[in-house]
Amino acid sequence: MRDPYQILGVAKDAPQADVKKAFRKLAKQHHPDQNPNDPKAQAKFAEVNSAYEILGDEKKRAAFDRGEIDADGKPRGFEGFPGGGFRRGGAGGGPGGSHFDFNFGGGAPFDAADIFSDLFGMGGRGRGRGASGPGAGQARPQPGADVTLETYVSLETALHGGKARVLTPAGKTLEVNVPAGVEEGKQIRLRGQGQAGPGGGPPGDALVTVHIQKHPHFRVDGRDLRLDLPVTLYEAVLGGKVEAPTLGGKVELTLPPKSNSGKTLRLRGKGLPASGGHAAGDLLITLRITLPDGDWAELQEVAKKMQAKQPYDPRVELAK
C-alpha cells in the first residue's frame, strides 16, 4: 500500500482536522454510490478508507510515524522478530526484569512471556491463569480493531430512513440501516464487521458516520431544516397566502402585511422527525423579496415618489 499521507494528499504535519477534511472529500468523490459499476473508483475508495484507518486514529498515526506499523496497519519487525512496538519491564511488570509488553497498533498489549513459554516450554503466567495446567503459557486471543467508515445519504433518506452502503478497507461492501430522523454526524455501529482478531480473537466493529448530502433547497441545522422562500414585492407589502415546499409536500403560509426580507416563519414539527429521544425539528422559512422582471419604469417612478415623501434608513442600527 502507498504512503497514507500521499493517498489523502496531506502533509505529515497536517492537523487531524485537515486529515478528516481530505478524507471526506475523497470518500465522497469515489464512493460506490456515486460511481456505480466503476471498479477503479471502488478500489480508490478502499485505498482512501485504508489510509484514513491509519491517519484518522491519532494513536495509529503516531505509531505509523514512529515506524512501529506499516501502511496496512501491520506491526513492523524488530531485531529479526515479527512484531510491533514494545516496552520492557520487570518480571512482575516493574522495571529491570525480562518482561516485555507488545502493542500492535491500537490493540490491547500482550505479554511476551506467553510467547516465550510457547517457544521454549517455559511456565507462562497466562494473565489470570496458573503457571501450570491446561492453557498455561498460551496467549489470550485479542479482539480485532474497530474500523471507521463514512457514508453519505440524501436528506430524504435522513428524513424517512433507508439503506446505505459502505466499503471497508478490505473491499467488503456492508449495508447500513439508516434510522428515520438520523442527524448529521450520527455514528452507527456494525458489530463484528471490523478487523479480524489476532490469534483467533473476536473481530472488531465497523463505526459508520452518517453525513447528509447537500440539498438544492433545504439546509440541515441540527434537527431543524431551513429554507429560503422567494416572495414578490407585492406579497411582502400586502401580505396574503403563499405556497411553500416541505419534504412532506407543499403547505400554504399566511404572510403578514409589510413583511421584510429576512423575516423567518416557523413550521413546528416539519424538520427531522423525532428519533432517539429527541423531539421532531422545525422548518424555518426565511423570506427573500424578489423584484419583478421586465419594465421597471413605473416601479421606479413609484419608488422615487415614496423616497421623496417617506425617506428612511434601514441601516441606522449598524451605525451605532
Short mmCIF file of C-alpha atoms in Angstrom, two decimals:
data_model
loop_
_atom_site.label_atom_id
_atom_site.label_comp_id
_atom_site.label_asym_id
_atom_site.label_seq_id
_atom_site.Cartn_x
_atom_site.Cartn_y
_atom_site.Cartn_z
CA MET A 1 0.00 0.00 0.00
CA ARG A 2 1.21 3.53 -0.77
CA ASP A 3 2.02 6.05 1.92
CA PRO A 4 -1.34 7.06 3.52
CA TYR A 5 -0.23 10.70 3.57
CA GLN A 6 0.19 10.58 -0.23
CA ILE A 7 -3.16 8.84 -0.69
CA LEU A 8 -5.03 11.53 1.24
CA GLY A 9 -2.84 14.31 -0.16
CA VAL A 10 -1.90 15.82 3.20
CA ALA A 11 1.42 16.78 4.75
CA LYS A 12 2.88 14.70 7.57
CA ASP A 13 2.42 17.60 9.99
CA ALA A 14 -1.19 18.25 8.91
CA PRO A 15 -3.62 18.64 11.84
CA GLN A 16 -6.29 15.97 12.35
CA ALA A 17 -9.00 18.34 11.11
CA ASP A 18 -7.24 18.64 7.73
CA VAL A 19 -6.81 14.87 7.53
CA LYS A 20 -10.52 14.35 8.13
CA LYS A 21 -11.44 17.05 5.61
CA ALA A 22 -9.25 15.47 2.92
CA PHE A 23 -10.69 12.02 3.63
CA ARG A 24 -14.31 13.20 3.43
CA LYS A 25 -13.67 14.91 0.11
CA LEU A 26 -12.04 11.83 -1.44
CA ALA A 27 -14.53 9.39 0.08
CA LYS A 28 -17.44 11.35 -1.34
CA GLN A 29 -15.73 11.61 -4.73
CA HIS A 30 -15.02 7.87 -5.03
CA HIS A 31 -17.99 6.44 -3.10
CA PRO A 32 -19.56 3.41 -4.89
CA ASP A 33 -22.98 5.08 -4.83
CA GLN A 34 -21.51 7.98 -6.80
CA ASN A 35 -19.64 5.68 -9.19
CA PRO A 36 -21.78 2.59 -9.85
CA ASN A 37 -20.10 -0.24 -11.81
CA ASP A 38 -16.73 1.50 -11.65
CA PRO A 39 -14.13 -0.91 -10.19
CA LYS A 40 -11.39 1.75 -10.29
CA ALA A 41 -13.48 4.07 -8.12
CA GLN A 42 -14.23 1.22 -5.70
CA ALA A 43 -10.53 0.38 -5.46
CA LYS A 44 -9.68 4.03 -4.85
CA PHE A 45 -12.43 4.26 -2.21
CA ALA A 46 -10.99 1.23 -0.42
CA GLU A 47 -7.48 2.72 -0.60
CA VAL A 48 -8.71 6.03 0.85
CA ASN A 49 -10.51 4.21 3.67
CA SER A 50 -7.37 2.20 4.47
CA ALA A 51 -5.28 5.37 4.61
CA TYR A 52 -7.78 7.06 6.91
CA GLU A 53 -7.87 3.95 9.10
CA ILE A 54 -4.25 4.82 9.94
CA LEU A 55 -4.21 8.63 9.89
CA GLY A 56 -7.71 9.17 11.28
CA ASP A 57 -6.72 7.48 14.55
CA GLU A 58 -4.21 9.60 16.46
CA LYS A 59 -2.62 6.58 18.19
CA LYS A 60 -2.23 4.63 14.96
CA ARG A 61 -0.94 7.72 13.17
CA ALA A 62 1.69 8.22 15.86
CA ALA A 63 2.65 4.55 15.66
CA PHE A 64 3.00 4.83 11.86
CA ASP A 65 5.09 8.00 12.14
CA ARG A 66 7.40 6.20 14.60
CA GLY A 67 7.72 3.27 12.19
CA GLU A 68 6.01 0.82 14.53
CA ILE A 69 3.31 -0.13 11.99
CA ASP A 70 3.29 -0.11 8.21
CA ALA A 71 0.82 1.49 5.79
CA ASP A 72 -1.52 -1.51 6.18
CA GLY A 73 -1.54 -1.11 9.95
CA LYS A 74 0.56 -4.22 10.45
CA PRO A 75 3.33 -4.16 13.06
CA ARG A 76 6.88 -3.85 11.76
CA GLY A 77 9.57 -6.31 12.92
CA PHE A 78 12.41 -5.64 15.33
CA GLU A 79 15.76 -7.43 15.62
CA GLY A 80 14.62 -10.22 13.33
CA PHE A 81 11.38 -10.93 15.21
CA PRO A 82 7.92 -10.16 13.75
CA GLY A 83 6.01 -7.75 15.90
CA GLY A 84 5.46 -4.14 16.77
CA GLY A 85 6.30 -1.57 19.39
CA PHE A 86 7.30 -2.88 22.82
CA ARG A 87 8.24 -1.74 26.25
CA ARG A 88 10.38 -3.55 28.77
CA GLY A 89 9.58 -4.06 32.42
CA GLY A 90 10.43 -6.34 35.29
CA ALA A 91 9.25 -9.91 35.75
CA GLY A 92 6.23 -8.66 37.59
CA GLY A 93 5.70 -5.69 35.32
CA GLY A 94 8.23 -3.48 37.10
CA PRO A 95 11.48 -2.06 35.66
CA GLY A 96 14.68 -4.01 35.28
CA GLY A 97 13.38 -7.51 34.57
CA SER A 98 12.90 -9.61 31.45
CA HIS A 99 9.20 -8.98 30.90
CA PHE A 100 8.15 -7.33 27.62
CA ASP A 101 4.73 -5.94 26.69
CA PHE A 102 3.89 -5.73 22.99
CA ASN A 103 1.32 -3.40 21.48
CA PHE A 104 0.25 -3.92 17.88
CA GLY A 105 -1.23 -0.61 16.64
CA GLY A 106 -4.21 0.00 18.86
CA GLY A 107 -4.99 -3.48 20.26
CA ALA A 108 -4.54 -4.33 23.95
CA PRO A 109 -0.89 -5.08 24.83
CA PHE A 110 0.06 -8.72 25.48
CA ASP A 111 2.84 -10.28 27.50
CA ALA A 112 5.94 -11.61 25.71
CA ALA A 113 6.27 -14.23 28.46
CA ASP A 114 3.34 -16.00 26.81
CA ILE A 115 5.25 -16.13 23.50
CA PHE A 116 8.48 -17.36 25.05
CA SER A 117 6.68 -20.01 27.10
CA ASP A 118 5.14 -21.34 23.88
CA LEU A 119 8.53 -21.38 22.13
CA PHE A 120 10.69 -22.79 24.92
CA GLY A 121 8.23 -24.66 27.12
CA MET A 122 8.52 -22.17 29.98
CA GLY A 123 5.70 -21.96 32.52
CA GLY A 124 3.68 -18.88 31.48
CA ARG A 125 1.92 -16.56 33.83
CA GLY A 126 -1.08 -16.57 31.44
CA ARG A 127 -2.79 -13.42 32.75
CA GLY A 128 -5.08 -14.65 35.41
CA ARG A 129 -4.24 -18.36 34.82
CA GLY A 130 -1.99 -20.50 36.98
CA ALA A 131 1.57 -21.32 35.93
CA SER A 132 0.57 -24.91 35.18
CA GLY A 133 -2.45 -26.82 33.99
CA PRO A 134 -4.48 -26.62 30.73
CA GLY A 135 -3.89 -23.44 28.80
CA ALA A 136 -0.88 -22.36 30.82
CA GLY A 137 1.60 -20.33 28.78
CA GLN A 138 -0.88 -19.63 25.95
CA ALA A 139 -1.55 -16.06 24.77
CA ARG A 140 -5.14 -14.96 25.20
CA PRO A 141 -6.79 -14.10 21.85
CA GLN A 142 -7.16 -10.35 21.41
CA PRO A 143 -10.18 -8.59 19.87
CA GLY A 144 -9.71 -7.04 16.44
CA ALA A 145 -9.51 -3.31 15.93
CA ASP A 146 -12.55 -1.24 15.01
CA VAL A 147 -12.66 0.42 11.59
CA THR A 148 -14.07 3.89 10.99
CA LEU A 149 -16.12 4.43 7.83
CA GLU A 150 -18.31 7.18 6.40
CA THR A 151 -21.43 7.16 4.25
CA TYR A 152 -23.43 9.91 2.55
CA VAL A 153 -27.24 9.78 2.38
CA SER A 154 -29.85 12.04 0.83
CA LEU A 155 -31.91 14.35 3.01
CA GLU A 156 -34.96 12.27 2.10
CA THR A 157 -33.23 9.13 3.46
CA ALA A 158 -32.31 11.01 6.65
CA LEU A 159 -35.96 12.05 6.98
CA HIS A 160 -37.67 8.71 6.26
CA GLY A 161 -34.87 6.19 6.92
CA GLY A 162 -33.49 3.67 4.45
CA LYS A 163 -30.42 1.72 3.41
CA ALA A 164 -26.88 2.89 2.70
CA ARG A 165 -23.76 1.04 1.61
CA VAL A 166 -20.17 1.38 2.75
CA LEU A 167 -16.99 -0.25 1.51
CA THR A 168 -14.50 -1.49 4.11
CA PRO A 169 -10.72 -1.14 3.66
CA ALA A 170 -10.71 -4.85 2.85
CA GLY A 171 -13.06 -4.25 -0.08
CA LYS A 172 -16.17 -5.72 1.57
CA THR A 173 -19.48 -3.92 0.98
CA LEU A 174 -21.65 -3.50 4.08
CA GLU A 175 -25.29 -2.46 4.23
CA VAL A 176 -26.24 0.10 6.86
CA ASN A 177 -29.77 0.56 8.20
CA VAL A 178 -30.22 4.33 8.47
CA PRO A 179 -32.95 5.18 11.02
CA ALA A 180 -35.56 7.82 10.23
CA GLY A 181 -34.56 11.18 11.65
CA VAL A 182 -30.83 10.47 11.71
CA GLU A 183 -28.76 13.59 12.41
CA GLU A 184 -25.65 14.76 10.58
CA GLY A 185 -22.58 13.07 12.06
CA LYS A 186 -24.53 10.23 13.74
CA GLN A 187 -22.36 7.14 14.21
CA ILE A 188 -23.81 3.68 13.62
CA ARG A 189 -22.02 0.61 14.98
CA LEU A 190 -21.92 -2.59 12.91
CA ARG A 191 -20.80 -5.27 15.32
CA GLY A 192 -18.27 -7.83 14.15
CA GLN A 193 -17.51 -6.02 10.88
CA GLY A 194 -14.12 -4.62 11.90
CA GLN A 195 -10.68 -6.13 11.64
CA ALA A 196 -10.16 -9.81 12.47
CA GLY A 197 -8.86 -10.52 15.95
CA PRO A 198 -5.26 -11.76 16.20
CA GLY A 199 -4.85 -15.31 17.43
CA GLY A 200 -8.47 -16.18 16.69
CA GLY A 201 -9.91 -13.35 18.78
CA PRO A 202 -13.31 -11.81 18.02
CA PRO A 203 -13.46 -9.23 15.20
CA GLY A 204 -13.80 -5.55 15.94
CA ASP A 205 -16.72 -3.37 14.90
CA ALA A 206 -17.31 -1.00 11.99
CA LEU A 207 -18.17 2.53 13.11
CA VAL A 208 -20.07 4.25 10.30
CA THR A 209 -20.51 8.03 10.45
CA VAL A 210 -23.56 9.26 8.52
CA HIS A 211 -23.33 12.51 6.55
CA ILE A 212 -26.33 14.18 4.91
CA GLN A 213 -25.79 15.27 1.33
CA LYS A 214 -26.40 18.87 0.35
CA HIS A 215 -30.00 19.52 -0.77
CA PRO A 216 -30.83 22.05 -3.52
CA HIS A 217 -33.39 23.86 -1.32
CA PHE A 218 -33.22 22.77 2.31
CA ARG A 219 -30.35 23.18 4.79
CA VAL A 220 -29.92 20.98 7.86
CA ASP A 221 -29.47 22.82 11.17
CA GLY A 222 -29.35 20.20 13.93
CA ARG A 223 -32.84 18.69 13.86
CA ASP A 224 -34.30 21.76 12.14
CA LEU A 225 -34.46 22.42 8.41
CA ARG A 226 -34.04 25.86 6.85
CA LEU A 227 -35.49 27.16 3.59
CA ASP A 228 -35.13 30.48 1.77
CA LEU A 229 -38.53 31.32 0.23
CA PRO A 230 -38.66 33.90 -2.59
CA VAL A 231 -41.70 36.23 -2.36
CA THR A 232 -42.82 39.05 -4.60
CA LEU A 233 -42.60 42.69 -3.62
CA TYR A 234 -46.40 42.80 -3.66
CA GLU A 235 -46.76 39.79 -1.34
CA ALA A 236 -44.26 41.32 1.08
CA VAL A 237 -46.10 44.68 1.13
CA LEU A 238 -49.70 43.48 1.04
CA GLY A 239 -49.42 40.08 2.72
CA GLY A 240 -51.53 37.09 1.74
CA LYS A 241 -51.36 33.36 1.11
CA VAL A 242 -48.19 31.84 -0.36
CA GLU A 243 -47.20 28.23 -1.06
CA ALA A 244 -44.04 26.80 0.45
CA PRO A 245 -42.43 23.40 -0.14
CA THR A 246 -41.67 20.94 2.65
CA LEU A 247 -40.16 17.47 2.45
CA GLY A 248 -43.69 16.15 3.04
CA GLY A 249 -45.36 18.21 0.31
CA LYS A 250 -46.48 21.82 -0.20
CA VAL A 251 -48.12 23.87 2.54
CA GLU A 252 -49.90 27.24 2.49
CA LEU A 253 -48.45 30.06 4.56
CA THR A 254 -50.18 33.24 5.69
CA LEU A 255 -47.80 36.10 5.04
CA PRO A 256 -48.38 39.15 7.27
CA PRO A 257 -48.55 42.55 5.50
CA LYS A 258 -45.33 44.60 5.49
CA SER A 259 -43.10 41.51 5.78
CA ASN A 260 -39.44 42.40 5.45
CA SER A 261 -36.91 40.30 3.58
CA GLY A 262 -35.18 38.14 6.18
CA LYS A 263 -38.29 37.57 8.27
CA THR A 264 -38.39 33.95 9.45
CA LEU A 265 -41.54 31.87 9.85
CA ARG A 266 -41.52 28.62 11.85
CA LEU A 267 -43.46 25.47 10.93
CA ARG A 268 -43.49 23.23 14.00
CA GLY A 269 -42.58 19.57 13.51
CA LYS A 270 -41.68 19.92 9.81
CA GLY A 271 -37.96 19.28 10.32
CA LEU A 272 -36.33 15.91 11.01
CA PRO A 273 -38.77 13.54 12.77
CA ALA A 274 -38.47 12.53 16.41
CA SER A 275 -35.70 9.97 16.92
CA GLY A 276 -33.56 8.58 19.73
CA GLY A 277 -35.35 10.51 22.43
CA HIS A 278 -35.13 13.80 20.53
CA ALA A 279 -38.26 15.73 19.56
CA ALA A 280 -39.07 16.46 15.93
CA GLY A 281 -37.35 19.52 14.49
CA ASP A 282 -38.99 22.53 12.83
CA LEU A 283 -38.89 24.05 9.36
CA LEU A 284 -37.60 27.63 9.47
CA ILE A 285 -38.63 29.62 6.39
CA THR A 286 -36.80 32.87 5.69
CA LEU A 287 -38.43 35.33 3.28
CA ARG A 288 -36.38 36.70 0.38
CA ILE A 289 -38.03 39.55 -1.53
CA THR A 290 -37.51 39.19 -5.28
CA LEU A 291 -38.13 42.15 -7.60
CA PRO A 292 -40.09 41.62 -10.83
CA ASP A 293 -38.56 41.20 -14.28
CA GLY A 294 -39.50 43.39 -17.23
CA ASP A 295 -40.10 47.16 -17.48
CA TRP A 296 -39.25 48.87 -14.23
CA ALA A 297 -40.21 52.38 -15.35
CA GLU A 298 -43.48 52.50 -13.43
CA LEU A 299 -41.99 50.85 -10.35
CA GLN A 300 -39.06 53.27 -10.40
CA GLU A 301 -41.44 56.21 -10.64
CA VAL A 302 -43.40 54.99 -7.62
CA ALA A 303 -40.13 54.41 -5.73
CA LYS A 304 -38.93 57.96 -6.44
CA LYS A 305 -42.17 59.46 -5.13
CA MET A 306 -42.06 57.31 -1.99
CA GLN A 307 -38.40 58.15 -1.44
CA ALA A 308 -39.16 61.88 -1.52
CA LYS A 309 -42.27 61.55 0.63
CA GLN A 310 -41.20 58.88 3.09
CA PRO A 311 -37.40 58.56 3.33
CA TYR A 312 -35.92 56.05 5.85
CA ASP A 313 -32.58 54.50 6.76
CA PRO A 314 -32.70 50.69 7.30
CA ARG A 315 -29.01 50.70 8.30
CA VAL A 316 -29.31 53.11 11.20
CA GLU A 317 -28.63 50.35 13.76
CA LEU A 318 -25.34 49.48 12.02
CA ALA A 319 -24.01 52.99 12.64
CA LYS A 320 -24.29 52.65 16.41
#
